[in-house]
Coordinates of C-alpha atoms and ligand atoms in Angstrom, one line a residue:
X833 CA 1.4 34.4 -14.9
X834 CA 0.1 34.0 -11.5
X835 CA -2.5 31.3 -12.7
X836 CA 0.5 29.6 -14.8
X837 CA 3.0 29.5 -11.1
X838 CA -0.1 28.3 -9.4
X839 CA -0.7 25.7 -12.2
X840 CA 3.2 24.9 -12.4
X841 CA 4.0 24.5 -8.5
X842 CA 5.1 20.8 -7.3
X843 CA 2.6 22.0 -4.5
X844 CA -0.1 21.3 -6.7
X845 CA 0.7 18.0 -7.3
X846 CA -1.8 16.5 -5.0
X847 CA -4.4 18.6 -6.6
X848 CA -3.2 16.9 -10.3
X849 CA -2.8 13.2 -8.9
X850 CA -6.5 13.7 -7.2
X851 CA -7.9 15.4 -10.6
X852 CA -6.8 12.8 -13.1
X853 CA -7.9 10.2 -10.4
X854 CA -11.6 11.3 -10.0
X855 CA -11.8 12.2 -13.7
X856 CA -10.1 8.2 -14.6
X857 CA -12.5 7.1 -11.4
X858 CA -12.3 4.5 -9.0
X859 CA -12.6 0.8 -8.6
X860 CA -13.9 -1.1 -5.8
X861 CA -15.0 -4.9 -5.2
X862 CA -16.8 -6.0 -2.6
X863 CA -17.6 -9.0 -1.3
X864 CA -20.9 -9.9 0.7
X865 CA -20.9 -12.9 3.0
X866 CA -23.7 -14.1 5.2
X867 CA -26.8 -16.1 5.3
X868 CA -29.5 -16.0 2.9
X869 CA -32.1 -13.7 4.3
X870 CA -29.9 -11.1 6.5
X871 CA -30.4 -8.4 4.3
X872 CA -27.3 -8.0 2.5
X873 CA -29.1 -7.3 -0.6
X874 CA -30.9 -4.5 0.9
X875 CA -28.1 -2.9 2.6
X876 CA -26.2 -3.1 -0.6
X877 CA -28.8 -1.5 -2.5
X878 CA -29.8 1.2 -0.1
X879 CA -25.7 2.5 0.3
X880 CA -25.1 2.5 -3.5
X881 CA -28.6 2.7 -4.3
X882 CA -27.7 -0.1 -6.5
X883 CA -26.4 -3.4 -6.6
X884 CA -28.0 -6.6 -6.1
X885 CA -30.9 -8.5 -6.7
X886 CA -33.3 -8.3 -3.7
X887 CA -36.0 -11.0 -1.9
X888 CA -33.9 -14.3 -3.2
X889 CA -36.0 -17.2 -2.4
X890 CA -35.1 -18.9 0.9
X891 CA -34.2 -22.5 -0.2
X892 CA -36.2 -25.3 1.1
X893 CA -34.6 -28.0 3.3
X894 CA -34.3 -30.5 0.9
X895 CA -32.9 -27.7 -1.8
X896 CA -30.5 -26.8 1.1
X897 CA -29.2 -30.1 1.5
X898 CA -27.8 -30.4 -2.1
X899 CA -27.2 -27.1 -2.5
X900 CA -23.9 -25.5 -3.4
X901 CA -22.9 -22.3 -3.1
X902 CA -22.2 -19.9 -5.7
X903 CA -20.3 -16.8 -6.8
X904 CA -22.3 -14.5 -8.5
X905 CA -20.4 -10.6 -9.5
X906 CA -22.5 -7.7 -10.5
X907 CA -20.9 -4.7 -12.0
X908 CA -22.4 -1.1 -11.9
X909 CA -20.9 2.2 -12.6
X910 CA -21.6 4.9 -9.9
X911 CA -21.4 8.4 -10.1
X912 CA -21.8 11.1 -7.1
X913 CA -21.0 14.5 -7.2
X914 CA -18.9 14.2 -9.8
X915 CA -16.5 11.0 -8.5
X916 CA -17.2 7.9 -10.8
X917 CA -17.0 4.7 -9.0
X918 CA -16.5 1.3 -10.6
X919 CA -18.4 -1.4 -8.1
X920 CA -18.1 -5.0 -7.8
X921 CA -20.1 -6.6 -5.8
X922 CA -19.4 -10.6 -5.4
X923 CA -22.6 -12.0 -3.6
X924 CA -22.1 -15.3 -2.5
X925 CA -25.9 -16.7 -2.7
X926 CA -26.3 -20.1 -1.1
X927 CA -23.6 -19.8 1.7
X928 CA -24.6 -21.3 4.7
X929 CA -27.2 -23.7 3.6
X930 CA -24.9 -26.2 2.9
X931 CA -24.4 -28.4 6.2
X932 CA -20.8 -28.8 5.5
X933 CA -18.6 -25.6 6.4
X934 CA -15.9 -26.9 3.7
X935 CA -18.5 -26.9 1.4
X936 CA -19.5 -23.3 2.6
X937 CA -16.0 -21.6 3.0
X938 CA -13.7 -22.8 0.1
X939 CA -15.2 -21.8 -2.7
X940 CA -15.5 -18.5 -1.2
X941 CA -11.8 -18.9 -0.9
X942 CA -10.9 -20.1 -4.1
X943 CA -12.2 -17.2 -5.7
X944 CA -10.5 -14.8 -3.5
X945 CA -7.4 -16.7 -4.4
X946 CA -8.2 -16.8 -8.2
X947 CA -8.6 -13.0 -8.5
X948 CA -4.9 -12.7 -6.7
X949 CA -3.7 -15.1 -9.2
X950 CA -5.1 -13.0 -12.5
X951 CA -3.6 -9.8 -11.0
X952 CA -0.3 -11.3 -10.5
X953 CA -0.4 -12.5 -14.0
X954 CA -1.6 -9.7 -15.7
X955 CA 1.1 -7.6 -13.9
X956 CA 4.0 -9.9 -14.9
X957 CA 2.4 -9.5 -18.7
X958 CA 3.5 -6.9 -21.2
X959 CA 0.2 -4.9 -20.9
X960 CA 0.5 -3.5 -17.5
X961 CA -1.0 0.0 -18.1
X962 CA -4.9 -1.3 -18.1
X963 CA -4.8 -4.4 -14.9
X964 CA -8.2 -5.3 -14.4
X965 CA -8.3 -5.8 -10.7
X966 CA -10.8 -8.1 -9.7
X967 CA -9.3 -8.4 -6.4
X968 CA -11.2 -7.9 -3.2
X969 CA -11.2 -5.3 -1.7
X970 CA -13.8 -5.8 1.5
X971 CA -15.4 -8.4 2.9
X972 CA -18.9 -7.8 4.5
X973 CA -19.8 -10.6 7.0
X974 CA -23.2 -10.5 8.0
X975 CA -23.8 -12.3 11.9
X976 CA -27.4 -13.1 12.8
X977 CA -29.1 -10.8 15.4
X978 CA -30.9 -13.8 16.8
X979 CA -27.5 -15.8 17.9
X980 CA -26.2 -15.4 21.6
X981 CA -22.7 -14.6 19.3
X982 CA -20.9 -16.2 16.2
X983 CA -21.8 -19.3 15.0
X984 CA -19.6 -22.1 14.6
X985 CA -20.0 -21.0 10.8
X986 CA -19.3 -17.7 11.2
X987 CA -15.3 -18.3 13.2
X988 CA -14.7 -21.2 10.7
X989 CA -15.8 -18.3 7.5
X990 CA -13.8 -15.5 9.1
X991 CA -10.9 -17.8 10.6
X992 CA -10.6 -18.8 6.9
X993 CA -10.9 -15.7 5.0
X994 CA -9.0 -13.1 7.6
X995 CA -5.7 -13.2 6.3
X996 CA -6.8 -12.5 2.6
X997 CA -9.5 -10.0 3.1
X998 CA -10.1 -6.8 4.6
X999 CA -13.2 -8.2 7.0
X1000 CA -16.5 -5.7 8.0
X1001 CA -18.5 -7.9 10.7
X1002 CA -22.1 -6.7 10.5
X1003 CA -25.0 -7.8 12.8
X1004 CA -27.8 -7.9 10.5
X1005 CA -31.0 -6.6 11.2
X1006 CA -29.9 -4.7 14.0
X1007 CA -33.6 -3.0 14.6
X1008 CA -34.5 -6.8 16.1
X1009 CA -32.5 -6.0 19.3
X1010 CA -33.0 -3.2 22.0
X1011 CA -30.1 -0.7 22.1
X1012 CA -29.0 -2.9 25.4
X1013 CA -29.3 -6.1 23.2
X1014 CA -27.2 -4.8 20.4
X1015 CA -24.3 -3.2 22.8
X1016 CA -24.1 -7.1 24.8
X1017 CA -24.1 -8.7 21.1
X1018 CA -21.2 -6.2 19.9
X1019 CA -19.2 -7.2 23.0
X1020 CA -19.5 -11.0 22.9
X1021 CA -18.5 -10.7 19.3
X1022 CA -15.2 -8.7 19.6
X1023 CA -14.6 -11.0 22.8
X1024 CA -15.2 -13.9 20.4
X1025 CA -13.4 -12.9 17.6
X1026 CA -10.5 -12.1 20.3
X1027 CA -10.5 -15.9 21.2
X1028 CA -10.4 -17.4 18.0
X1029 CA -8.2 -14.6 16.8
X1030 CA -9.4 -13.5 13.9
X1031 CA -8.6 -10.1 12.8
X1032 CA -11.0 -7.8 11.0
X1033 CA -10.4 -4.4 9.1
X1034 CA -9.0 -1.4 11.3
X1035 CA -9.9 1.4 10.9
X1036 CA -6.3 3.6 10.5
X1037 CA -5.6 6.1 13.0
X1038 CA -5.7 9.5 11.9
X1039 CA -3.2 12.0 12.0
X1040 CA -2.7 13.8 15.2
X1041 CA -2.8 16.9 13.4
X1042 CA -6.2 16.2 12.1
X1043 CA -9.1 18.7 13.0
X1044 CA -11.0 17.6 15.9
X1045 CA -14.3 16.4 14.6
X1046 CA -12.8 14.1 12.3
X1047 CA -10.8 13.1 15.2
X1048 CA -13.8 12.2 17.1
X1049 CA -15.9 10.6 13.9
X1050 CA -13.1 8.4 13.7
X1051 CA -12.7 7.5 17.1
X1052 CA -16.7 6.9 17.1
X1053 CA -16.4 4.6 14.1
X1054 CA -13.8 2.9 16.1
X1055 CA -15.9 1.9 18.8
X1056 CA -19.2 0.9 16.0
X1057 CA -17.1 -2.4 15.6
X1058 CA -18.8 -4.4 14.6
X1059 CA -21.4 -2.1 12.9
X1060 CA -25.2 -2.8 13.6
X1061 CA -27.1 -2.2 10.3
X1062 CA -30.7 -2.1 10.0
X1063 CA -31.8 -1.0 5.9
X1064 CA -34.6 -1.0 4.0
X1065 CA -35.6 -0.1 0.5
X1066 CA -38.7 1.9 0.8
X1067 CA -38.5 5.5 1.5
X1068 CA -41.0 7.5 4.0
X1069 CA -41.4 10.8 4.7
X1070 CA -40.7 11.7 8.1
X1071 CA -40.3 15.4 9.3
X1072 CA -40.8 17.0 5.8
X1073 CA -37.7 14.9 4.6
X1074 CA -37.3 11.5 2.6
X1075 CA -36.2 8.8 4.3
X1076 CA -35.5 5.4 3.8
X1077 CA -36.8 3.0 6.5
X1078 CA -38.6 0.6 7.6
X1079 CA -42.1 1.6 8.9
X1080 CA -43.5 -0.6 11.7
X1081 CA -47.1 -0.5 13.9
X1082 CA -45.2 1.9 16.6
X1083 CA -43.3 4.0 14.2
X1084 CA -40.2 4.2 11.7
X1085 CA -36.8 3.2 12.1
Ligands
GDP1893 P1 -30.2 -11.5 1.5 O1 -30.7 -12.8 1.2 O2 -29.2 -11.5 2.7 O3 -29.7 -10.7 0.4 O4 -31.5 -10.7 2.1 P2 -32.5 -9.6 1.5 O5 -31.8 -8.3 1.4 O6 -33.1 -10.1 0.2 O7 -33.6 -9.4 2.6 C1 -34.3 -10.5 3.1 C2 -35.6 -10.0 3.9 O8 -35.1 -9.3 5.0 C3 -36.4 -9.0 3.1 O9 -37.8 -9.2 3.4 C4 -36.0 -7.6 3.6 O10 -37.0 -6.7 3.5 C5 -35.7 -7.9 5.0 N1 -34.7 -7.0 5.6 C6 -33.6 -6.5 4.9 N2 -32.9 -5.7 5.8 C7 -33.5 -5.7 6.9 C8 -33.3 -5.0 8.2 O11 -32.3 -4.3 8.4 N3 -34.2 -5.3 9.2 C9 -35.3 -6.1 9.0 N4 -36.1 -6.3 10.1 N5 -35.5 -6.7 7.9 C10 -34.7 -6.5 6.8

């Protein structure tokens, strides 16, 4: 009886919603932005140890001239400690070589566009009980370490894209830069994107009855922004543990 009133009570609601949710899984699409070579393959791969193709071939100047850039999705089901996760990942291989921003931002945003469209129609259809959502969830947008800031590329990409995705700047290859170096990049950057005002993902605040360690993750996460990522595929062992990183002459990051 006591197992049935445990079972039974609305208080355990939350406990049923989250069961059937992790048992039915989740879906998540996201979308990776930046310039060929910045590692957004790798980074990809080494968070959900899957993901995208690795080492594309840098396009030549002439190829980069003519070339267009495409969409490409790839699909993979995930599962850790028992929570299945659906992910999308929308690579967007050839952005950036194209001299023409247009060319590099609006197909980007047709897409993005498209996926709203489908959702909206398959929820005004009859079958509404199995929407596939393609839309995006996240936006990664990888900066270059080696710019003094944005590029002209990068305010046009984000000016465009802000108001329909949830944007993550990332500096790329952040183990290029001192610690000094990467602190004076993260503050041009927000001082930049303040100019052109462009807003990127927030991270909520939590709520102030929240223990204090999450408090403080969150407020440390808060003040990553823009996250400096450095990732690599190979692991190393360093201390008796496996690691991945990326093993230099003077050591391992
Ligand atoms: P993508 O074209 O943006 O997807 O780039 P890739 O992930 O294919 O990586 C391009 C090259 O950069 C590869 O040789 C990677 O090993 C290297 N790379 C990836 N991530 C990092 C990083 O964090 N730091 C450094 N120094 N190199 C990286």
């Amino acid at each position: 009886m006591a197992a049935e009133t445990e079972y039974l009570g609305f208080g355990n609601l939350p406990n049923q919603v989250h069961r059937k949710s992790v048992k039915k899984g989740f879906e998540f699409t996201l979308m990776v932005v930046g310039e060929s070579g910045l590692g957004k393959s790798t980074l990809i791969n080494c968070i959900f140890k899957t993901g995208l193709k690795t080492g594309r071939k840098i396009p030549s100047v002439n190829q980069q001239l003519e070339s267009t850039l495409k969409i490409e999705t790839n699909t993979a089901d995930i599962e850790e400690r028992g929570v299945k996760l659906k992910l999308t990942v929308v690579d967007t291989p050839g952005f950036g070589d194209s001299l023409d921003s247009v060319d590099n931002c609006k197909p980007i945003l047709d897409y993005i566009d498209d996926q709203y469209e489908k959702y909206l129609n398959h929820e005004s259809g009859l079958n509404r009980r199995q929407i596939a959502d393609s839309r995006i969830h996240c936006c990664f947008y990888f900066i270059s370490p080696n710019n003094y800031g944005l590029k002209p590329l990068d305010v046009m990409t984000m000016k465009t894209l802000h108001n329909k995705v949830n944007i993550v700047p990332i500096i790329a290859k952040s183990d290029s830069l001192t610690k000094e170096e990467v602190q004076a990049l993260k503050k041009r950057i927000v001082a930049e994107l303040k100019t052109h005002g462009i807003q990127i993902y927030s991270i909520p605040d939590c709520d102030p009855d929240e223990d204090e360690d999450y408090k403080e993750q969150v407020r440390q996460l808060k003040a990553a922004i823009p996250f400096a990522v450095s990732s690599s595929l190979e692991t190393h062992e360093v201390k008796g543990r496996k690691v991945r990183g990326r093993a230099y002459g003077w050591g391992i990051v």
